[in-house]
């Protein structure tokens, strides 16, 4: 019961000061991308462990490629394991702080616009902050349905049944200097499983649109 | 599926999660022989899958950097664990491994494969080895009696559209380090999340208490440590976005009474001699880390309590004194102890709103707007400064105290003094100190244009 329906929404919220300054972002540091898949079957939802482990590097690669093709230089990609314990711990704590901040930004987008959403100068704990313009925090999640569940959904809900496929990609561009969230992007896909097999095809276009709004790779442009 | 929907299906009282009646697990208790594991246990596909999930979760915790390593703490944890395990044979397919997780939530849990995790938050609240052993004995009983497998079967049997990732959201709504272990578990194992947040069932938890008590005393620990440990879990210093079942189900008061009854009826012959001093000596690294964790997660009152305990234990230890100063500085305009009004329904609701909907800076603005706010801020800053100066007096080479004092002066707008303390920190800190760039930037901002924001 395949279906080509794929509704996509994407939103980009910019810090007003960042938007007004039009400061280019051309050196970035990417923190490990979080990516989790879950399955919804007739018995209920459950995590997809192996699939998530396989999906994560694909999503990470997609994010790195999007920034590179936008003209940004990736100063550091912390998805590799080659970091010291101290840096790893700083990264973990920063990501935890970001997850708390994201929970609030998702409820109140105005925090990003007004420039009050910030990780503070803790961003300087990462060595790459010395060189980068921005740190990138990204995370994706998606839920898939089993064949039986798809059938039930379609029978019960008609075309609306396909809205149960869903994935979200959240990405924040954080100043490597002040720790302020300069931009927050959200892409939501409904009705297609493509994100699981080919994240580039599913997210790529929307992500590149967002990066353009975020002044990524605009070095030398006025 | 939100907590309310799950509660309705499970016939749970939404407002009092401690009164869960697990329809799912009716009759499960009877399959266990008194005093231990079933004689034989069949590993079918669901069981193999759960074991695989457990192994994957072990790897995920490691990958996420959530495992806390401390030579002395790990040595104590493993010694106590092995002593408790020696009481009975190791069940099939179980390999006991004991780990400390970086998480301020007061919690411990066990996986079906024998991995047992204790959060830094729980270690920080225990007072001695026997109480710590009581917690482990409870968790080991869950493993021996295969409770996780039973819960897994029940969850799989029912057609509940559980979206565990969504379930964790309301349970751990603030993100951050608090509940980080739960958030990580949610991506891989629904059983761990359900067991931690809601518990197994009243019957199975009582079984874990009762048989855990038996294990504790057989291992020559004092049985009175179990009700003591439960009482310590009832700490109420500040609002917590989620309380694991440990503290609510069965109602903690009833559990404490039940454990006290057990302890009064059974006496360990020649119980091991344990002291608070020995526990603190071995766990001080964890407790110090937990203080920093608490400060990063808006739990300054908890940080004050933990730091004060260390100072009371070793009054002339400069690092303990510096941590206490950090904790008072972290309070801002908040009082070190909860006010009576905070224990009311309205007060709890306000705390929840503050934690979930306001940033730390906004929270401080609200506190400062109250009549007592400025006085509280002044008192906390004064106390912090005194403690930093005392720490530096005890050990002038303690880099952290200079950094803390620099931060305090910066908060107070004393730019020159702040920059001087930061410079002293950089002189004393290790060349590869992870926050060198951060402090250098602060000095730059302080010594930059007049009026330029420092941090």
PDB file of N, CA, C and O in Angstrom, chain B residues 396-436:
ATOM      1  N   UNK B 396      45.239  28.717  48.104  1.00  0.00           N
ATOM      2  CA  UNK B 396      45.351  29.807  47.126  1.00  0.00           C
ATOM      3  C   UNK B 396      45.540  29.319  45.687  1.00  0.00           C
ATOM      4  O   UNK B 396      45.334  30.076  44.749  1.00  0.00           O
ATOM      5  N   UNK B 397      45.937  28.053  45.546  1.00  0.00           N
ATOM      6  CA  UNK B 397      46.168  27.504  44.206  1.00  0.00           C
ATOM      7  C   UNK B 397      44.910  26.904  43.587  1.00  0.00           C
ATOM      8  O   UNK B 397      44.956  26.371  42.475  1.00  0.00           O
ATOM      9  N   UNK B 398      43.798  26.966  44.303  1.00  0.00           N
ATOM     10  CA  UNK B 398      42.568  26.346  43.787  1.00  0.00           C
ATOM     11  C   UNK B 398      41.989  27.222  42.679  1.00  0.00           C
ATOM     12  O   UNK B 398      41.326  28.235  42.931  1.00  0.00           O
ATOM     13  N   UNK B 399      42.224  26.813  41.458  1.00  0.00           N
ATOM     14  CA  UNK B 399      41.828  27.624  40.299  1.00  0.00           C
ATOM     15  C   UNK B 399      40.312  27.852  40.266  1.00  0.00           C
ATOM     16  O   UNK B 399      39.844  28.955  39.993  1.00  0.00           O
ATOM     17  N   UNK B 400      39.546  26.798  40.567  1.00  0.00           N
ATOM     18  CA  UNK B 400      38.079  26.899  40.464  1.00  0.00           C
ATOM     19  C   UNK B 400      37.517  28.019  41.332  1.00  0.00           C
ATOM     20  O   UNK B 400      36.550  28.677  40.951  1.00  0.00           O
ATOM     21  N   UNK B 401      38.102  28.212  42.512  1.00  0.00           N
ATOM     22  CA  UNK B 401      37.588  29.246  43.414  1.00  0.00           C
ATOM     23  C   UNK B 401      37.797  30.636  42.812  1.00  0.00           C
ATOM     24  O   UNK B 401      36.937  31.515  42.939  1.00  0.00           O
ATOM     25  N   UNK B 402      38.909  30.836  42.153  1.00  0.00           N
ATOM     26  CA  UNK B 402      39.169  32.137  41.501  1.00  0.00           C
ATOM     27  C   UNK B 402      38.196  32.354  40.348  1.00  0.00           C
ATOM     28  O   UNK B 402      37.702  33.463  40.144  1.00  0.00           O
ATOM     29  N   UNK B 403      37.931  31.296  39.617  1.00  0.00           N
ATOM     30  CA  UNK B 403      36.985  31.423  38.514  1.00  0.00           C
ATOM     31  C   UNK B 403      35.591  31.758  39.048  1.00  0.00           C
ATOM     32  O   UNK B 403      34.903  32.629  38.524  1.00  0.00           O
ATOM     33  N   UNK B 404      35.207  31.055  40.116  1.00  0.00           N
ATOM     34  CA  UNK B 404      33.890  31.305  40.703  1.00  0.00           C
ATOM     35  C   UNK B 404      33.768  32.729  41.221  1.00  0.00           C
ATOM     36  O   UNK B 404      32.752  33.395  41.015  1.00  0.00           O
ATOM     37  N   UNK B 405      34.821  33.188  41.882  1.00  0.00           N
ATOM     38  CA  UNK B 405      34.790  34.552  42.422  1.00  0.00           C
ATOM     39  C   UNK B 405      34.735  35.570  41.288  1.00  0.00           C
ATOM     40  O   UNK B 405      34.033  36.581  41.374  1.00  0.00           O
ATOM     41  N   UNK B 406      35.452  35.246  40.207  1.00  0.00           N
ATOM     42  CA  UNK B 406      35.400  36.119  39.027  1.00  0.00           C
ATOM     43  C   UNK B 406      33.993  36.220  38.480  1.00  0.00           C
ATOM     44  O   UNK B 406      33.495  37.304  38.145  1.00  0.00           O
ATOM     45  N   UNK B 407      33.310  35.083  38.408  1.00  0.00           N
ATOM     46  CA  UNK B 407      31.921  35.076  37.909  1.00  0.00           C
ATOM     47  C   UNK B 407      31.018  35.899  38.813  1.00  0.00           C
ATOM     48  O   UNK B 407      30.132  36.616  38.347  1.00  0.00           O
ATOM     49  N   UNK B 408      31.235  35.750  40.106  1.00  0.00           N
ATOM     50  CA  UNK B 408      30.407  36.504  41.062  1.00  0.00           C
ATOM     51  C   UNK B 408      30.602  37.997  40.879  1.00  0.00           C
ATOM     52  O   UNK B 408      29.637  38.770  40.815  1.00  0.00           O
ATOM     53  N   UNK B 409      31.873  38.417  40.773  1.00  0.00           N
ATOM     54  CA  UNK B 409      32.135  39.843  40.599  1.00  0.00           C
ATOM     55  C   UNK B 409      31.565  40.343  39.268  1.00  0.00           C
ATOM     56  O   UNK B 409      31.084  41.471  39.165  1.00  0.00           O
ATOM     57  N   UNK B 410      31.624  39.486  38.286  1.00  0.00           N
ATOM     58  CA  UNK B 410      31.067  39.868  36.985  1.00  0.00           C
ATOM     59  C   UNK B 410      29.550  40.066  37.100  1.00  0.00           C
ATOM     60  O   UNK B 410      28.988  41.021  36.564  1.00  0.00           O
ATOM     61  N   UNK B 411      28.880  39.126  37.798  1.00  0.00           N
ATOM     62  CA  UNK B 411      27.432  39.261  38.034  1.00  0.00           C
ATOM     63  C   UNK B 411      27.126  40.590  38.715  1.00  0.00           C
ATOM     64  O   UNK B 411      26.100  41.220  38.478  1.00  0.00           O
ATOM     65  N   UNK B 412      28.024  41.020  39.609  1.00  0.00           N
ATOM     66  CA  UNK B 412      27.782  42.232  40.398  1.00  0.00           C
ATOM     67  C   UNK B 412      28.243  43.496  39.683  1.00  0.00           C
ATOM     68  O   UNK B 412      28.133  44.596  40.226  1.00  0.00           O
ATOM     69  N   UNK B 413      28.794  43.322  38.477  1.00  0.00           N
ATOM     70  CA  UNK B 413      29.255  44.495  37.724  1.00  0.00           C
ATOM     71  C   UNK B 413      30.609  45.022  38.156  1.00  0.00           C
ATOM     72  O   UNK B 413      31.004  46.116  37.773  1.00  0.00           O
ATOM     73  N   UNK B 414      31.335  44.237  38.933  1.00  0.00           N
ATOM     74  CA  UNK B 414      32.674  44.677  39.379  1.00  0.00           C
ATOM     75  C   UNK B 414      33.691  44.181  38.351  1.00  0.00           C
ATOM     76  O   UNK B 414      34.379  43.161  38.538  1.00  0.00           O
ATOM     77  N   UNK B 415      33.821  44.918  37.274  1.00  0.00           N
ATOM     78  CA  UNK B 415      34.547  44.442  36.098  1.00  0.00           C
ATOM     79  C   UNK B 415      36.027  44.202  36.359  1.00  0.00           C
ATOM     80  O   UNK B 415      36.594  43.176  35.969  1.00  0.00           O
ATOM     81  N   UNK B 416      36.669  45.156  37.017  1.00  0.00           N
ATOM     82  CA  UNK B 416      38.127  45.011  37.224  1.00  0.00           C
ATOM     83  C   UNK B 416      38.428  43.821  38.121  1.00  0.00           C
ATOM     84  O   UNK B 416      39.345  43.040  37.848  1.00  0.00           O
ATOM     85  N   UNK B 417      37.669  43.722  39.201  1.00  0.00           N
ATOM     86  CA  UNK B 417      37.895  42.608  40.124  1.00  0.00           C
ATOM     87  C   UNK B 417      37.620  41.270  39.428  1.00  0.00           C
ATOM     88  O   UNK B 417      38.332  40.287  39.628  1.00  0.00           O
ATOM     89  N   UNK B 418      36.570  41.256  38.612  1.00  0.00           N
ATOM     90  CA  UNK B 418      36.230  40.023  37.899  1.00  0.00           C
ATOM     91  C   UNK B 418      37.371  39.617  36.967  1.00  0.00           C
ATOM     92  O   UNK B 418      37.815  38.464  36.944  1.00  0.00           O
ATOM     93  N   UNK B 419      37.865  40.573  36.185  1.00  0.00           N
ATOM     94  CA  UNK B 419      38.947  40.274  35.246  1.00  0.00           C
ATOM     95  C   UNK B 419      40.190  39.790  35.985  1.00  0.00           C
ATOM     96  O   UNK B 419      40.875  38.864  35.540  1.00  0.00           O
ATOM     97  N   UNK B 420      40.472  40.396  37.139  1.00  0.00           N
ATOM     98  CA  UNK B 420      41.651  39.990  37.917  1.00  0.00           C
ATOM     99  C   UNK B 420      41.526  38.543  38.379  1.00  0.00           C
ATOM    100  O   UNK B 420      42.493  37.764  38.311  1.00  0.00           O
ATOM    101  N   UNK B 421      40.338  38.168  38.853  1.00  0.00           N
ATOM    102  CA  UNK B 421      40.142  36.777  39.310  1.00  0.00           C
ATOM    103  C   UNK B 421      40.217  35.812  38.140  1.00  0.00           C
ATOM    104  O   UNK B 421      40.773  34.717  38.251  1.00  0.00           O
ATOM    105  N   UNK B 422      39.660  36.203  37.009  1.00  0.00           N
ATOM    106  CA  UNK B 422      39.725  35.335  35.833  1.00  0.00           C
ATOM    107  C   UNK B 422      41.170  35.137  35.390  1.00  0.00           C
ATOM    108  O   UNK B 422      41.584  34.048  34.989  1.00  0.00           O
ATOM    109  N   UNK B 423      41.965  36.203  35.453  1.00  0.00           N
ATOM    110  CA  UNK B 423      43.373  36.079  35.058  1.00  0.00           C
ATOM    111  C   UNK B 423      44.110  35.136  35.994  1.00  0.00           C
ATOM    112  O   UNK B 423      44.943  34.342  35.572  1.00  0.00           O
ATOM    113  N   UNK B 424      43.766  35.221  37.282  1.00  0.00           N
ATOM    114  CA  UNK B 424      44.382  34.319  38.249  1.00  0.00           C
ATOM    115  C   UNK B 424      43.983  32.871  37.948  1.00  0.00           C
ATOM    116  O   UNK B 424      44.798  31.962  38.049  1.00  0.00           O
ATOM    117  N   UNK B 425      42.734  32.686  37.557  1.00  0.00           N
ATOM    118  CA  UNK B 425      42.270  31.341  37.187  1.00  0.00           C
ATOM    119  C   UNK B 425      43.108  30.791  36.027  1.00  0.00           C
ATOM    120  O   UNK B 425      43.575  29.652  36.071  1.00  0.00           O
ATOM    121  N   UNK B 426      43.300  31.636  35.007  1.00  0.00           N
ATOM    122  CA  UNK B 426      44.032  31.143  33.841  1.00  0.00           C
ATOM    123  C   UNK B 426      45.478  30.810  34.191  1.00  0.00           C
ATOM    124  O   UNK B 426      46.083  29.893  33.628  1.00  0.00           O
ATOM    125  N   UNK B 427      46.030  31.546  35.155  1.00  0.00           N
ATOM    126  CA  UNK B 427      47.411  31.268  35.592  1.00  0.00           C
ATOM    127  C   UNK B 427      47.488  29.906  36.273  1.00  0.00           C
ATOM    128  O   UNK B 427      48.455  29.169  36.132  1.00  0.00           O
ATOM    129  N   UNK B 428      46.453  29.569  37.039  1.00  0.00           N
ATOM    130  CA  UNK B 428      46.498  28.358  37.861  1.00  0.00           C
ATOM    131  C   UNK B 428      45.921  27.133  37.157  1.00  0.00           C
ATOM    132  O   UNK B 428      46.256  25.999  37.502  1.00  0.00           O
ATOM    133  N   UNK B 429      45.055  27.362  36.189  1.00  0.00           N
ATOM    134  CA  UNK B 429      44.392  26.219  35.542  1.00  0.00           C
ATOM    135  C   UNK B 429      45.357  25.482  34.617  1.00  0.00           C
ATOM    136  O   UNK B 429      46.376  26.025  34.204  1.00  0.00           O
ATOM    137  N   UNK B 430      44.984  24.255  34.315  1.00  0.00           N
ATOM    138  CA  UNK B 430      45.799  23.453  33.397  1.00  0.00           C
ATOM    139  C   UNK B 430      45.856  24.133  32.034  1.00  0.00           C
ATOM    140  O   UNK B 430      44.890  24.778  31.635  1.00  0.00           O
ATOM    141  N   UNK B 431      46.977  23.972  31.317  1.00  0.00           N
ATOM    142  CA  UNK B 431      47.100  24.621  30.006  1.00  0.00           C
ATOM    143  C   UNK B 431      45.985  24.216  29.036  1.00  0.00           C
ATOM    144  O   UNK B 431      45.578  25.015  28.194  1.00  0.00           O
ATOM    145  N   UNK B 432      45.514  22.970  29.165  1.00  0.00           N
ATOM    146  CA  UNK B 432      44.471  22.512  28.247  1.00  0.00           C
ATOM    147  C   UNK B 432      43.098  22.519  28.915  1.00  0.00           C
ATOM    148  O   UNK B 432      42.219  21.744  28.546  1.00  0.00           O
ATOM    149  N   UNK B 433      42.918  23.379  29.895  1.00  0.00           N
ATOM    150  CA  UNK B 433      41.611  23.470  30.569  1.00  0.00           C
ATOM    151  C   UNK B 433      40.535  23.738  29.517  1.00  0.00           C
ATOM    152  O   UNK B 433      40.692  24.601  28.644  1.00  0.00           O
ATOM    153  N   UNK B 434      39.448  23.011  29.639  1.00  0.00           N
ATOM    154  CA  UNK B 434      38.439  23.037  28.579  1.00  0.00           C
ATOM    155  C   UNK B 434      37.755  24.405  28.491  1.00  0.00           C
ATOM    156  O   UNK B 434      37.205  24.764  27.449  1.00  0.00           O
ATOM    157  N   UNK B 435      37.768  25.195  29.563  1.00  0.00           N
ATOM    158  CA  UNK B 435      37.085  26.488  29.520  1.00  0.00           C
ATOM    159  C   UNK B 435      38.041  27.664  29.353  1.00  0.00           C
ATOM    160  O   UNK B 435      37.685  28.814  29.621  1.00  0.00           O
ATOM    161  N   UNK B 436      39.243  27.407  28.873  1.00  0.00           N
ATOM    162  CA  UNK B 436      40.230  28.492  28.725  1.00  0.00           C
ATOM    163  C   UNK B 436      39.722  29.565  27.760  1.00  0.00           C
ATOM    164  O   UNK B 436      39.785  30.757  28.043  1.00  0.00           O
TER     165      UNK B 436
END
